[in-house]
Amino acid sequence: MFKLRWTGCAGVEITWQDKTVLIDPYHTRLSKKQMFFGRHQPNTAVLEQYIEELPGELSGIIVGHTHIDHAMDVPVLARWCRGPVVGSQSLKNLATAEGAGVEITATWGRKSIDLFKDARVTMIPSRH
């Protein structure tokens, strides 16, 4: 069964054959005060709860660009991912700086990446 769910902001969750892929996952939801005056840190408790409720095994994460509402939670979520984490070089730098300890596949311009059997993503350059 194919399931598509919008998770807020730019986030999308796609589940197919018991595998879930996240696109631009952001669940921490910083308040305005935190955004302007606090330290920007993923809310690990919120992310752990989210992972427990996933309808399938986390099998891939795709990040279009590294604005806070697309990428901040990725270094933490990547620890549970059983497949590739795909994004830009800046996502790779973010994950390294956060000590994620996971491999990020940095890609650009129309390069295709296999996520798992019968699932492939092609990143297409755009302006934002």
mmCIF file with all atom_site columns, C-alpha atoms in Angstrom:
data_model
loop_
_atom_site.group_PDB
_atom_site.id
_atom_site.type_symbol
_atom_site.label_atom_id
_atom_site.label_alt_id
_atom_site.label_comp_id
_atom_site.label_asym_id
_atom_site.label_entity_id
_atom_site.label_seq_id
_atom_site.pdbx_PDB_ins_code
_atom_site.Cartn_x
_atom_site.Cartn_y
_atom_site.Cartn_z
_atom_site.occupancy
_atom_site.B_iso_or_equiv
_atom_site.pdbx_formal_charge
_atom_site.auth_seq_id
_atom_site.auth_comp_id
_atom_site.auth_asym_id
_atom_site.auth_atom_id
_atom_site.pdbx_PDB_model_num
ATOM 1   C CA . MET A 1 1   ? 0.000  0.000  0.000   1.00 0.00 ? 1   MET A CA 1
ATOM 2   C CA . PHE A 1 2   ? 1.197  3.511  -0.858  1.00 0.00 ? 2   PHE A CA 1
ATOM 3   C CA . LYS A 1 3   ? 0.723  6.221  1.772   1.00 0.00 ? 3   LYS A CA 1
ATOM 4   C CA . LEU A 1 4   ? 1.599  9.902  1.446   1.00 0.00 ? 4   LEU A CA 1
ATOM 5   C CA . ARG A 1 5   ? 1.349  12.258 4.421   1.00 0.00 ? 5   ARG A CA 1
ATOM 6   C CA . TRP A 1 6   ? 2.183  15.943 4.797   1.00 0.00 ? 6   TRP A CA 1
ATOM 7   C CA . THR A 1 7   ? 3.945  16.456 8.138   1.00 0.00 ? 7   THR A CA 1
ATOM 8   C CA . GLY A 1 8   ? 3.953  20.255 8.228   1.00 0.00 ? 8   GLY A CA 1
ATOM 9   C CA . CYS A 1 9   ? 6.209  22.967 6.827   1.00 0.00 ? 9   CYS A CA 1
ATOM 10  C CA . ALA A 1 10  ? 7.788  21.340 3.764   1.00 0.00 ? 10  ALA A CA 1
ATOM 11  C CA . GLY A 1 11  ? 7.789  17.828 5.262   1.00 0.00 ? 11  GLY A CA 1
ATOM 12  C CA . VAL A 1 12  ? 6.389  14.825 3.442   1.00 0.00 ? 12  VAL A CA 1
ATOM 13  C CA . GLU A 1 13  ? 6.333  11.200 4.563   1.00 0.00 ? 13  GLU A CA 1
ATOM 14  C CA . ILE A 1 14  ? 6.008  8.507  1.888   1.00 0.00 ? 14  ILE A CA 1
ATOM 15  C CA . THR A 1 15  ? 5.413  4.894  2.885   1.00 0.00 ? 15  THR A CA 1
ATOM 16  C CA . TRP A 1 16  ? 5.430  2.048  0.410   1.00 0.00 ? 16  TRP A CA 1
ATOM 17  C CA . GLN A 1 17  ? 5.903  -1.682 1.062   1.00 0.00 ? 17  GLN A CA 1
ATOM 18  C CA . ASP A 1 18  ? 6.682  -1.098 4.775   1.00 0.00 ? 18  ASP A CA 1
ATOM 19  C CA . LYS A 1 19  ? 9.441  1.399  3.973   1.00 0.00 ? 19  LYS A CA 1
ATOM 20  C CA . THR A 1 20  ? 9.168  5.097  4.802   1.00 0.00 ? 20  THR A CA 1
ATOM 21  C CA . VAL A 1 21  ? 11.048 7.944  3.140   1.00 0.00 ? 21  VAL A CA 1
ATOM 22  C CA . LEU A 1 22  ? 11.048 11.427 4.631   1.00 0.00 ? 22  LEU A CA 1
ATOM 23  C CA . ILE A 1 23  ? 11.391 14.573 2.576   1.00 0.00 ? 23  ILE A CA 1
ATOM 24  C CA . ASP A 1 24  ? 12.495 17.738 4.409   1.00 0.00 ? 24  ASP A CA 1
ATOM 25  C CA . PRO A 1 25  ? 11.542 16.444 7.876   1.00 0.00 ? 25  PRO A CA 1
ATOM 26  C CA . TYR A 1 26  ? 11.135 19.147 10.525  1.00 0.00 ? 26  TYR A CA 1
ATOM 27  C CA . HIS A 1 27  ? 9.294  18.264 13.733  1.00 0.00 ? 27  HIS A CA 1
ATOM 28  C CA . THR A 1 28  ? 11.095 20.314 16.404  1.00 0.00 ? 28  THR A CA 1
ATOM 29  C CA . ARG A 1 29  ? 9.044  23.456 15.646  1.00 0.00 ? 29  ARG A CA 1
ATOM 30  C CA . LEU A 1 30  ? 11.072 26.222 17.271  1.00 0.00 ? 30  LEU A CA 1
ATOM 31  C CA . SER A 1 31  ? 9.077  29.005 18.878  1.00 0.00 ? 31  SER A CA 1
ATOM 32  C CA . LYS A 1 32  ? 9.665  32.602 17.753  1.00 0.00 ? 32  LYS A CA 1
ATOM 33  C CA . LYS A 1 33  ? 11.607 33.223 20.954  1.00 0.00 ? 33  LYS A CA 1
ATOM 34  C CA . GLN A 1 34  ? 13.832 30.190 20.330  1.00 0.00 ? 34  GLN A CA 1
ATOM 35  C CA . MET A 1 35  ? 14.242 31.142 16.684  1.00 0.00 ? 35  MET A CA 1
ATOM 36  C CA . PHE A 1 36  ? 15.486 34.648 17.414  1.00 0.00 ? 36  PHE A CA 1
ATOM 37  C CA . PHE A 1 37  ? 17.117 34.375 20.843  1.00 0.00 ? 37  PHE A CA 1
ATOM 38  C CA . GLY A 1 38  ? 17.780 30.728 21.615  1.00 0.00 ? 38  GLY A CA 1
ATOM 39  C CA . ARG A 1 39  ? 20.052 27.978 20.489  1.00 0.00 ? 39  ARG A CA 1
ATOM 40  C CA . HIS A 1 40  ? 18.691 25.994 17.578  1.00 0.00 ? 40  HIS A CA 1
ATOM 41  C CA . GLN A 1 41  ? 18.680 22.347 18.636  1.00 0.00 ? 41  GLN A CA 1
ATOM 42  C CA . PRO A 1 42  ? 16.562 19.415 17.518  1.00 0.00 ? 42  PRO A CA 1
ATOM 43  C CA . ASN A 1 43  ? 13.994 18.253 20.070  1.00 0.00 ? 43  ASN A CA 1
ATOM 44  C CA . THR A 1 44  ? 15.174 14.675 20.528  1.00 0.00 ? 44  THR A CA 1
ATOM 45  C CA . ALA A 1 45  ? 12.114 13.623 22.564  1.00 0.00 ? 45  ALA A CA 1
ATOM 46  C CA . VAL A 1 46  ? 9.748  14.796 19.814  1.00 0.00 ? 46  VAL A CA 1
ATOM 47  C CA . LEU A 1 47  ? 11.836 13.018 17.168  1.00 0.00 ? 47  LEU A CA 1
ATOM 48  C CA . GLU A 1 48  ? 11.979 9.754  19.137  1.00 0.00 ? 48  GLU A CA 1
ATOM 49  C CA . GLN A 1 49  ? 8.178  9.816  19.494  1.00 0.00 ? 49  GLN A CA 1
ATOM 50  C CA . TYR A 1 50  ? 7.810  10.492 15.770  1.00 0.00 ? 50  TYR A CA 1
ATOM 51  C CA . ILE A 1 51  ? 10.100 7.577  14.838  1.00 0.00 ? 51  ILE A CA 1
ATOM 52  C CA . GLU A 1 52  ? 8.133  5.209  17.092  1.00 0.00 ? 52  GLU A CA 1
ATOM 53  C CA . GLU A 1 53  ? 4.935  6.104  15.224  1.00 0.00 ? 53  GLU A CA 1
ATOM 54  C CA . LEU A 1 54  ? 6.275  5.742  11.671  1.00 0.00 ? 54  LEU A CA 1
ATOM 55  C CA . PRO A 1 55  ? 4.141  3.379  9.585   1.00 0.00 ? 55  PRO A CA 1
ATOM 56  C CA . GLY A 1 56  ? 7.237  1.702  8.097   1.00 0.00 ? 56  GLY A CA 1
ATOM 57  C CA . GLU A 1 57  ? 10.977 1.329  8.572   1.00 0.00 ? 57  GLU A CA 1
ATOM 58  C CA . LEU A 1 58  ? 12.806 4.615  7.980   1.00 0.00 ? 58  LEU A CA 1
ATOM 59  C CA . SER A 1 59  ? 14.527 3.773  4.687   1.00 0.00 ? 59  SER A CA 1
ATOM 60  C CA . GLY A 1 60  ? 15.612 7.152  3.350   1.00 0.00 ? 60  GLY A CA 1
ATOM 61  C CA . ILE A 1 61  ? 15.722 10.871 4.015   1.00 0.00 ? 61  ILE A CA 1
ATOM 62  C CA . ILE A 1 62  ? 15.785 13.482 1.247   1.00 0.00 ? 62  ILE A CA 1
ATOM 63  C CA . VAL A 1 63  ? 16.563 17.145 1.895   1.00 0.00 ? 63  VAL A CA 1
ATOM 64  C CA . GLY A 1 64  ? 16.015 19.735 -0.824  1.00 0.00 ? 64  GLY A CA 1
ATOM 65  C CA . HIS A 1 65  ? 18.089 22.447 0.858   1.00 0.00 ? 65  HIS A CA 1
ATOM 66  C CA . THR A 1 66  ? 19.392 23.233 4.309   1.00 0.00 ? 66  THR A CA 1
ATOM 67  C CA . HIS A 1 67  ? 17.104 25.951 5.629   1.00 0.00 ? 67  HIS A CA 1
ATOM 68  C CA . ILE A 1 68  ? 16.269 25.292 9.273   1.00 0.00 ? 68  ILE A CA 1
ATOM 69  C CA . ASP A 1 69  ? 12.718 24.111 8.510   1.00 0.00 ? 69  ASP A CA 1
ATOM 70  C CA . HIS A 1 70  ? 14.014 21.484 6.089   1.00 0.00 ? 70  HIS A CA 1
ATOM 71  C CA . ALA A 1 71  ? 17.209 20.150 7.629   1.00 0.00 ? 71  ALA A CA 1
ATOM 72  C CA . MET A 1 72  ? 17.580 20.899 11.350  1.00 0.00 ? 72  MET A CA 1
ATOM 73  C CA . ASP A 1 73  ? 16.206 17.541 12.521  1.00 0.00 ? 73  ASP A CA 1
ATOM 74  C CA . VAL A 1 74  ? 18.027 15.436 9.919   1.00 0.00 ? 74  VAL A CA 1
ATOM 75  C CA . PRO A 1 75  ? 21.250 14.743 11.889  1.00 0.00 ? 75  PRO A CA 1
ATOM 76  C CA . VAL A 1 76  ? 19.161 13.178 14.677  1.00 0.00 ? 76  VAL A CA 1
ATOM 77  C CA . LEU A 1 77  ? 16.678 11.369 12.418  1.00 0.00 ? 77  LEU A CA 1
ATOM 78  C CA . ALA A 1 78  ? 19.517 9.984  10.303  1.00 0.00 ? 78  ALA A CA 1
ATOM 79  C CA . ARG A 1 79  ? 20.624 7.810  13.233  1.00 0.00 ? 79  ARG A CA 1
ATOM 80  C CA . TRP A 1 80  ? 17.477 5.699  12.755  1.00 0.00 ? 80  TRP A CA 1
ATOM 81  C CA . CYS A 1 81  ? 17.650 5.611  8.967   1.00 0.00 ? 81  CYS A CA 1
ATOM 82  C CA . ARG A 1 82  ? 18.328 2.225  7.346   1.00 0.00 ? 82  ARG A CA 1
ATOM 83  C CA . GLY A 1 83  ? 18.912 3.760  3.917   1.00 0.00 ? 83  GLY A CA 1
ATOM 84  C CA . PRO A 1 84  ? 20.562 6.737  2.301   1.00 0.00 ? 84  PRO A CA 1
ATOM 85  C CA . VAL A 1 85  ? 20.309 10.307 3.531   1.00 0.00 ? 85  VAL A CA 1
ATOM 86  C CA . VAL A 1 86  ? 20.433 12.501 0.436   1.00 0.00 ? 86  VAL A CA 1
ATOM 87  C CA . GLY A 1 87  ? 21.056 16.228 0.227   1.00 0.00 ? 87  GLY A CA 1
ATOM 88  C CA . SER A 1 88  ? 23.619 18.888 -0.556  1.00 0.00 ? 88  SER A CA 1
ATOM 89  C CA . GLN A 1 89  ? 27.169 19.353 0.643   1.00 0.00 ? 89  GLN A CA 1
ATOM 90  C CA . SER A 1 90  ? 25.839 21.801 3.235   1.00 0.00 ? 90  SER A CA 1
ATOM 91  C CA . LEU A 1 91  ? 23.640 19.022 4.686   1.00 0.00 ? 91  LEU A CA 1
ATOM 92  C CA . LYS A 1 92  ? 26.720 16.830 4.900   1.00 0.00 ? 92  LYS A CA 1
ATOM 93  C CA . ASN A 1 93  ? 28.554 19.655 6.698   1.00 0.00 ? 93  ASN A CA 1
ATOM 94  C CA . LEU A 1 94  ? 25.626 20.134 9.114   1.00 0.00 ? 94  LEU A CA 1
ATOM 95  C CA . ALA A 1 95  ? 25.491 16.425 9.964   1.00 0.00 ? 95  ALA A CA 1
ATOM 96  C CA . THR A 1 96  ? 29.255 16.346 10.531  1.00 0.00 ? 96  THR A CA 1
ATOM 97  C CA . ALA A 1 97  ? 29.125 19.438 12.764  1.00 0.00 ? 97  ALA A CA 1
ATOM 98  C CA . GLU A 1 98  ? 26.274 17.907 14.786  1.00 0.00 ? 98  GLU A CA 1
ATOM 99  C CA . GLY A 1 99  ? 28.189 14.639 15.194  1.00 0.00 ? 99  GLY A CA 1
ATOM 100 C CA . ALA A 1 100 ? 25.492 12.566 13.496  1.00 0.00 ? 100 ALA A CA 1
ATOM 101 C CA . GLY A 1 101 ? 27.953 9.791  12.690  1.00 0.00 ? 101 GLY A CA 1
ATOM 102 C CA . VAL A 1 102 ? 26.056 8.824  9.533   1.00 0.00 ? 102 VAL A CA 1
ATOM 103 C CA . GLU A 1 103 ? 26.938 9.035  5.870   1.00 0.00 ? 103 GLU A CA 1
ATOM 104 C CA . ILE A 1 104 ? 25.204 11.752 3.887   1.00 0.00 ? 104 ILE A CA 1
ATOM 105 C CA . THR A 1 105 ? 25.056 11.321 0.124   1.00 0.00 ? 105 THR A CA 1
ATOM 106 C CA . ALA A 1 106 ? 25.778 14.787 -1.255  1.00 0.00 ? 106 ALA A CA 1
ATOM 107 C CA . THR A 1 107 ? 24.307 15.205 -4.705  1.00 0.00 ? 107 THR A CA 1
ATOM 108 C CA . TRP A 1 108 ? 23.548 17.908 -7.182  1.00 0.00 ? 108 TRP A CA 1
ATOM 109 C CA . GLY A 1 109 ? 22.077 18.476 -10.617 1.00 0.00 ? 109 GLY A CA 1
ATOM 110 C CA . ARG A 1 110 ? 20.066 15.543 -11.929 1.00 0.00 ? 110 ARG A CA 1
ATOM 111 C CA . LYS A 1 111 ? 22.070 12.772 -10.327 1.00 0.00 ? 111 LYS A CA 1
ATOM 112 C CA . SER A 1 112 ? 19.897 9.777  -9.423  1.00 0.00 ? 112 SER A CA 1
ATOM 113 C CA . ILE A 1 113 ? 20.303 7.893  -6.148  1.00 0.00 ? 113 ILE A CA 1
ATOM 114 C CA . ASP A 1 114 ? 18.775 4.488  -5.379  1.00 0.00 ? 114 ASP A CA 1
ATOM 115 C CA . LEU A 1 115 ? 16.982 4.567  -2.033  1.00 0.00 ? 115 LEU A CA 1
ATOM 116 C CA . PHE A 1 116 ? 15.980 0.904  -1.985  1.00 0.00 ? 116 PHE A CA 1
ATOM 117 C CA . LYS A 1 117 ? 14.609 -1.655 -4.454  1.00 0.00 ? 117 LYS A CA 1
ATOM 118 C CA . ASP A 1 118 ? 12.204 0.071  -6.855  1.00 0.00 ? 118 ASP A CA 1
ATOM 119 C CA . ALA A 1 119 ? 12.786 3.528  -5.320  1.00 0.00 ? 119 ALA A CA 1
ATOM 120 C CA . ARG A 1 120 ? 15.063 6.158  -6.806  1.00 0.00 ? 120 ARG A CA 1
ATOM 121 C CA . VAL A 1 121 ? 15.335 9.917  -6.318  1.00 0.00 ? 121 VAL A CA 1
ATOM 122 C CA . THR A 1 122 ? 16.696 12.448 -8.798  1.00 0.00 ? 122 THR A CA 1
ATOM 123 C CA . MET A 1 123 ? 17.618 15.847 -7.390  1.00 0.00 ? 123 MET A CA 1
ATOM 124 C CA . ILE A 1 124 ? 16.734 18.706 -9.732  1.00 0.00 ? 124 ILE A CA 1
ATOM 125 C CA . PRO A 1 125 ? 18.437 22.088 -9.225  1.00 0.00 ? 125 PRO A CA 1
ATOM 126 C CA . SER A 1 126 ? 16.209 25.049 -8.437  1.00 0.00 ? 126 SER A CA 1
ATOM 127 C CA . ARG A 1 127 ? 16.362 28.523 -6.936  1.00 0.00 ? 127 ARG A CA 1
ATOM 128 C CA . HIS A 1 128 ? 14.972 29.237 -3.460  1.00 0.00 ? 128 HIS A CA 1
#
